[in-house]
Structure formats: C-alpha cells, structure tokens
C-alpha cells in the first residue's frame, strides 16, 4: 500500500499510529508530500482530487481518503477491532470530536501561515480556538470512562489531537483545568505507536 503523508500532519498521524497498533506498518510505503490549502501537490491531486493527506492507495489500486475512511479500511485488515461493534457509535463520535478539534487547530495554523498578513482574521482564529478547547472539555466531561478502557480508534484520534495542540498551540495550554485528560494523555503518549510518530 502507498500512503501520501507528511510527518507534521495530525490526520496522517492517526493513520500512522493505527498502522503501528495494528501491526501493519511494514505493509505501507510512505510518499512524503507538501500540500497546502493554496498550493496542491499535483501528483497527489492526480489520485485524490482534493489533494489532501492522508491518502492511501491500496494493493488492489483503490484510492482511499480521508483519514476516517482509511482507518475504517485498515480496521478490516486485522482481527483486533479498532471500531468495536459493541461501542461503535461512541467510538465514531469520539473520533469525530477529535477530528473536529483538529480541523479547528489546522485552520488556525493556515490562517497565519497561508493568508496574507494584512488579511489575517484574529476573530476567526479565536473562534476556532473556542471550538478546539470546547472539544477538549467535552472529551474530558464525557469520554474518560471510554478512554480508560481498551484502545480503539477514539483513543488514537484523541491522542493525535492533543499531540497536535502541544505541537502547534502549546502556548495556549489545553491542560489548564483538564487534569484528568492530561493524565490520560501522559500515559497514552508513551505508547510506541505515539512515540514513533511524534511530530518534530
Ligand atoms: N478530513 C480530512 C482532513 C485532511 C486535511 O485537512 N489534511 C491537511 C493536512 S493536515 C491537508 O491535506 N491540507 C491540504 C489542503 O487543505 O488542501 C482527514 O481526516 O483526512
């Protein structure tokens, strides 16, 4: 399989962590690309019209995106269930919450990095942060029992989302007032899958 990737992308990290947790990392070759909202990698655009990462090309030539579709697909290749039937909706909503947190965090970065300086909209950035930190609060409020149970895709998505907040928005300190989630993350981020995929 071929994974279009970038080591800094938190959505790619979800896939890379799952590959390791599932023991599939040896089955994937990574193609590192640089693609942004205003400058698409055209090789990637040839297989995914949205030119976004992660994009996975399977051994039988199917192109899969986005991260949630790829992760559901990888889950079908192994016996361990990362989307366990018995808590499927909880897992999916937790993953969606973490992904929404990431959408907000990534948009904040794009606003400063991609938009011309005189057009940067501070109110937009702060509104995205409000979403991200509300998601952190909601995860701690509703999902600690789930997170303290067996690892599934919800755990992986939350781990990658919190890792991204540290990586790009560390100064905003999501940990403040979220001690239980902080403790969970400290332990989850020690996993080999998380250590090996830490963004630099
Ligand atoms: N919902 C998508 C989001 C993927 C995404 O936004 N990836 C970013 C990198 S972190 C990207 O490819 N950006 C390029 C663009 O916006 O065109 C997923 O879960 O895979």
CSV table of C-alpha atoms and ligand atoms in Angstrom, one decimal:
chain,number,residue,atom,x,y,z
A,1,UNK,CA,0.0,0.0,0.0
A,2,UNK,CA,1.1,3.6,-0.5
A,3,UNK,CA,0.4,6.4,1.9
A,4,UNK,CA,0.6,10.0,0.8
A,5,UNK,CA,1.8,11.6,4.0
A,6,UNK,CA,3.6,14.4,5.9
A,7,UNK,CA,5.2,13.8,9.3
A,8,UNK,CA,3.6,17.0,10.6
A,9,UNK,CA,0.0,16.3,9.6
A,10,UNK,CA,-2.1,15.2,12.6
A,11,UNK,CA,-4.6,13.4,10.2
A,12,UNK,CA,-1.8,11.4,8.7
A,13,UNK,CA,-0.6,10.7,12.3
A,14,UNK,CA,-3.9,9.0,13.0
A,15,UNK,CA,-3.2,6.5,10.2
A,16,UNK,CA,0.4,6.1,11.1
A,17,UNK,CA,-0.5,5.3,14.8
A,18,UNK,CA,-3.2,2.9,13.7
A,19,UNK,CA,-0.8,1.1,11.3
A,20,UNK,CA,1.6,0.5,14.2
A,21,UNK,CA,-1.1,-0.5,16.7
A,22,UNK,CA,-2.5,-2.9,14.1
A,23,UNK,CA,1.0,-4.3,13.2
A,24,UNK,CA,0.6,-3.1,9.6
A,25,UNK,CA,3.3,-0.5,9.4
A,26,UNK,CA,5.6,-2.8,7.4
A,27,UNK,CA,2.9,-3.1,4.7
A,28,UNK,CA,2.9,0.6,3.7
A,29,UNK,CA,5.3,2.7,1.8
A,30,UNK,CA,5.1,6.4,2.6
A,31,UNK,CA,5.3,9.1,-0.1
A,32,UNK,CA,6.0,12.4,1.6
A,33,UNK,CA,4.3,15.4,0.0
A,34,UNK,CA,4.0,19.1,0.8
A,35,UNK,CA,0.4,20.2,0.0
A,36,UNK,CA,-1.4,23.2,1.4
A,37,UNK,CA,-4.8,24.8,1.0
A,38,UNK,CA,-3.4,27.2,-1.6
A,39,UNK,CA,-0.7,25.0,-3.3
A,40,UNK,CA,-1.8,21.5,-4.0
A,41,UNK,CA,0.7,18.8,-4.7
A,42,UNK,CA,-0.3,17.9,-8.3
A,43,UNK,CA,0.9,14.3,-8.0
A,44,UNK,CA,-1.4,13.8,-5.1
A,45,UNK,CA,-4.2,15.7,-6.9
A,46,UNK,CA,-3.8,13.0,-9.7
A,47,UNK,CA,-5.1,10.4,-7.2
A,48,UNK,CA,-7.2,12.5,-4.8
A,49,UNK,CA,-9.0,15.5,-6.4
A,50,UNK,CA,-9.0,17.2,-3.0
A,51,UNK,CA,-5.2,16.9,-2.9
A,52,UNK,CA,-5.3,16.3,0.9
A,53,UNK,CA,-3.3,14.0,3.1
A,54,UNK,CA,-3.7,11.3,4.2
A,55,UNK,CA,-4.5,9.5,1.0
A,56,UNK,CA,-4.0,5.7,0.8
A,57,UNK,CA,-3.6,3.7,-2.4
A,58,UNK,CA,-4.4,0.0,-1.6
A,59,UNK,CA,-2.6,-3.0,-3.1
A,60,UNK,CA,-5.5,-3.6,-5.4
A,61,UNK,CA,-5.3,0.0,-6.6
A,62,UNK,CA,-8.2,1.6,-4.8
A,63,UNK,CA,-7.6,5.2,-3.6
A,64,UNK,CA,-9.0,6.0,-0.2
A,65,UNK,CA,-9.4,9.2,1.7
A,66,UNK,CA,-10.0,10.8,4.2
A,67,UNK,CA,-8.4,9.7,7.5
A,68,UNK,CA,-11.6,8.2,8.8
A,69,UNK,CA,-12.2,6.2,5.7
A,70,UNK,CA,-8.6,5.0,5.6
A,71,UNK,CA,-8.8,4.0,9.3
A,72,UNK,CA,-12.1,2.1,8.8
A,73,UNK,CA,-10.4,0.3,5.9
A,74,UNK,CA,-7.3,-0.7,7.8
A,75,UNK,CA,-9.5,-2.0,10.6
A,76,UNK,CA,-11.0,-4.5,8.2
A,77,UNK,CA,-7.5,-6.0,7.5
A,78,UNK,CA,-6.8,-7.1,11.1
A,79,UNK,CA,-8.6,-9.1,13.8
A,80,UNK,CA,-8.2,-6.6,16.6
A,81,UNK,CA,-11.2,-4.3,16.4
A,82,UNK,CA,-10.4,-0.6,16.4
A,83,UNK,CA,-14.1,0.1,15.7
A,84,UNK,CA,-15.6,-2.4,18.1
A,85,UNK,CA,-19.2,-3.3,17.3
A,86,UNK,CA,-20.3,-3.0,21.0
A,87,UNK,CA,-19.3,0.6,21.3
A,88,UNK,CA,-19.2,1.7,17.6
A,89,UNK,CA,-21.2,4.9,17.9
A,90,UNK,CA,-19.2,6.1,21.0
A,91,UNK,CA,-16.0,5.4,19.1
A,92,UNK,CA,-17.2,7.2,16.0
A,93,UNK,CA,-18.4,10.3,17.8
A,94,UNK,CA,-15.2,10.4,19.8
A,95,UNK,CA,-13.2,10.2,16.6
A,96,UNK,CA,-15.4,12.9,15.0
A,97,UNK,CA,-14.9,15.1,18.1
A,98,UNK,CA,-11.1,14.7,17.9
A,99,UNK,CA,-11.1,15.3,14.1
A,100,UNK,CA,-13.3,18.5,14.6
A,101,UNK,CA,-10.8,19.7,17.2
A,102,UNK,CA,-8.0,19.1,14.6
A,103,UNK,CA,-9.9,20.9,11.9
A,104,UNK,CA,-10.1,23.9,14.1
A,105,UNK,CA,-6.4,23.6,15.1
A,106,UNK,CA,-5.2,23.2,11.5
A,107,UNK,CA,-7.4,26.2,10.3
A,108,UNK,CA,-5.8,28.4,13.0
A,109,UNK,CA,-2.3,27.5,11.6
A,110,UNK,CA,-3.4,28.1,8.0
A,111,UNK,CA,-4.9,31.5,8.9
A,112,UNK,CA,-1.4,32.7,9.9
A,113,UNK,CA,0.7,30.7,7.5
A,114,UNK,CA,-1.2,30.8,4.3
A,115,UNK,CA,-3.2,34.0,4.4
A,116,UNK,CA,-1.5,37.3,3.5
A,117,UNK,CA,-0.6,39.1,6.8
A,118,UNK,CA,-3.0,42.1,6.3
A,119,UNK,CA,-5.9,39.7,5.8
A,120,UNK,CA,-5.4,37.6,8.9
A,121,UNK,CA,-8.7,37.5,10.8
A,122,UNK,CA,-8.0,37.3,14.6
A,123,UNK,CA,-11.6,36.8,15.4
A,124,UNK,CA,-11.6,33.7,13.2
A,125,UNK,CA,-8.6,32.3,14.9
A,126,UNK,CA,-10.1,32.9,18.4
A,127,UNK,CA,-13.4,31.3,17.3
A,128,UNK,CA,-11.5,28.2,16.1
A,129,UNK,CA,-9.7,28.0,19.4
A,130,UNK,CA,-13.0,28.2,21.2
A,131,UNK,CA,-14.2,25.2,19.3
A,132,UNK,CA,-10.9,23.3,20.0
A,133,UNK,CA,-10.9,24.0,23.7
A,134,UNK,CA,-14.7,23.2,24.0
A,135,UNK,CA,-13.9,19.8,22.4
A,136,UNK,CA,-11.1,19.2,24.9
A,137,UNK,CA,-13.6,20.0,27.7
A,138,UNK,CA,-16.3,17.8,26.2
A,139,UNK,CA,-13.9,14.9,25.8
A,140,UNK,CA,-12.9,15.1,29.4
A,141,UNK,CA,-16.5,15.5,30.5
A,142,UNK,CA,-18.0,12.7,28.6
A,143,UNK,CA,-15.3,10.2,27.5
A,144,UNK,CA,-12.9,9.5,30.3
A,145,UNK,CA,-14.5,6.1,31.0
A,146,UNK,CA,-14.2,5.2,27.3
A,147,UNK,CA,-10.6,6.4,27.2
A,148,UNK,CA,-9.7,4.4,30.3
A,149,UNK,CA,-10.9,1.2,28.5
A,150,UNK,CA,-9.4,-0.9,25.7
A,151,UNK,CA,-7.7,1.1,22.9
A,152,UNK,CA,-9.8,1.8,19.9
A,153,UNK,CA,-9.8,4.5,17.1
A,154,UNK,CA,-11.3,7.0,19.6
A,155,UNK,CA,-8.2,6.8,21.7
A,156,UNK,CA,-5.9,7.2,18.7
A,157,UNK,CA,-7.8,10.2,17.4
A,158,UNK,CA,-7.8,11.9,20.7
A,159,UNK,CA,-4.1,11.2,21.3
A,160,UNK,CA,-3.2,12.7,17.9
A,161,UNK,CA,-5.5,15.7,18.5
A,162,UNK,CA,-3.9,16.5,21.9
A,163,UNK,CA,-0.4,15.9,20.4
A,164,UNK,CA,-1.2,18.5,17.7
A,165,UNK,CA,-2.3,21.1,20.3
A,166,UNK,CA,1.0,20.6,22.0
A,167,UNK,CA,2.9,20.8,18.7
A,168,UNK,CA,1.2,23.9,17.2
A,169,UNK,CA,-0.7,25.6,20.0
A,170,UNK,CA,1.4,24.7,23.1
A,171,UNK,CA,1.4,28.3,24.4
A,172,UNK,CA,-2.4,28.1,24.8
A,173,UNK,CA,-2.0,25.3,27.3
A,174,UNK,CA,-5.0,23.0,26.8
A,175,UNK,CA,-4.0,21.2,30.0
A,176,UNK,CA,-5.2,24.0,32.2
A,177,UNK,CA,-8.3,22.8,34.0
A,178,UNK,CA,-8.2,19.4,32.2
A,179,UNK,CA,-6.1,17.4,34.6
A,180,UNK,CA,-7.8,14.0,34.0
A,181,UNK,CA,-7.3,14.3,30.3
A,182,UNK,CA,-3.7,15.4,30.8
A,183,UNK,CA,-3.1,12.3,33.0
A,184,UNK,CA,-4.6,10.1,30.4
A,185,UNK,CA,-2.6,11.7,27.6
A,186,UNK,CA,0.7,11.4,29.5
A,187,UNK,CA,0.2,7.7,29.7
A,188,UNK,CA,-1.2,7.2,26.2
A,189,UNK,CA,1.6,9.2,24.5
A,190,UNK,CA,4.2,6.7,25.9
A,191,UNK,CA,3.0,4.0,23.6
A,192,UNK,CA,5.5,3.0,20.9
A,193,UNK,CA,3.0,4.0,18.2
A,194,UNK,CA,2.8,7.5,19.6
A,195,UNK,CA,6.5,7.9,20.3
A,196,UNK,CA,7.5,6.8,16.8
A,197,UNK,CA,5.0,9.3,15.1
A,198,UNK,CA,5.7,12.3,17.3
A,199,UNK,CA,5.8,15.4,15.0
A,200,UNK,CA,9.1,17.3,15.0
B,1,LIG,N1,-10.8,15.5,7.0
B,1,LIG,C1,-9.5,15.2,6.4
B,1,LIG,C2,-8.6,16.3,6.7
B,1,LIG,C3,-7.3,16.2,6.0
B,1,LIG,C4,-6.5,17.5,6.0
B,1,LIG,O1,-7.1,18.6,6.1
B,1,LIG,N2,-5.2,17.4,5.7
B,1,LIG,C5,-4.4,18.6,5.6
B,1,LIG,C6,-3.0,18.3,6.2
B,1,LIG,S1,-3.1,18.3,7.9
B,1,LIG,C7,-4.2,18.8,4.1
B,1,LIG,O2,-4.0,17.9,3.3
B,1,LIG,N3,-4.3,20.1,3.7
B,1,LIG,C8,-4.2,20.5,2.3
B,1,LIG,C9,-5.4,21.3,1.8
B,1,LIG,O3,-6.2,21.8,2.7
B,1,LIG,O4,-5.5,21.3,0.6
B,1,LIG,C10,-9.0,13.9,7.0
B,1,LIG,O5,-9.5,13.4,8.1
B,1,LIG,O6,-8.1,13.2,6.4
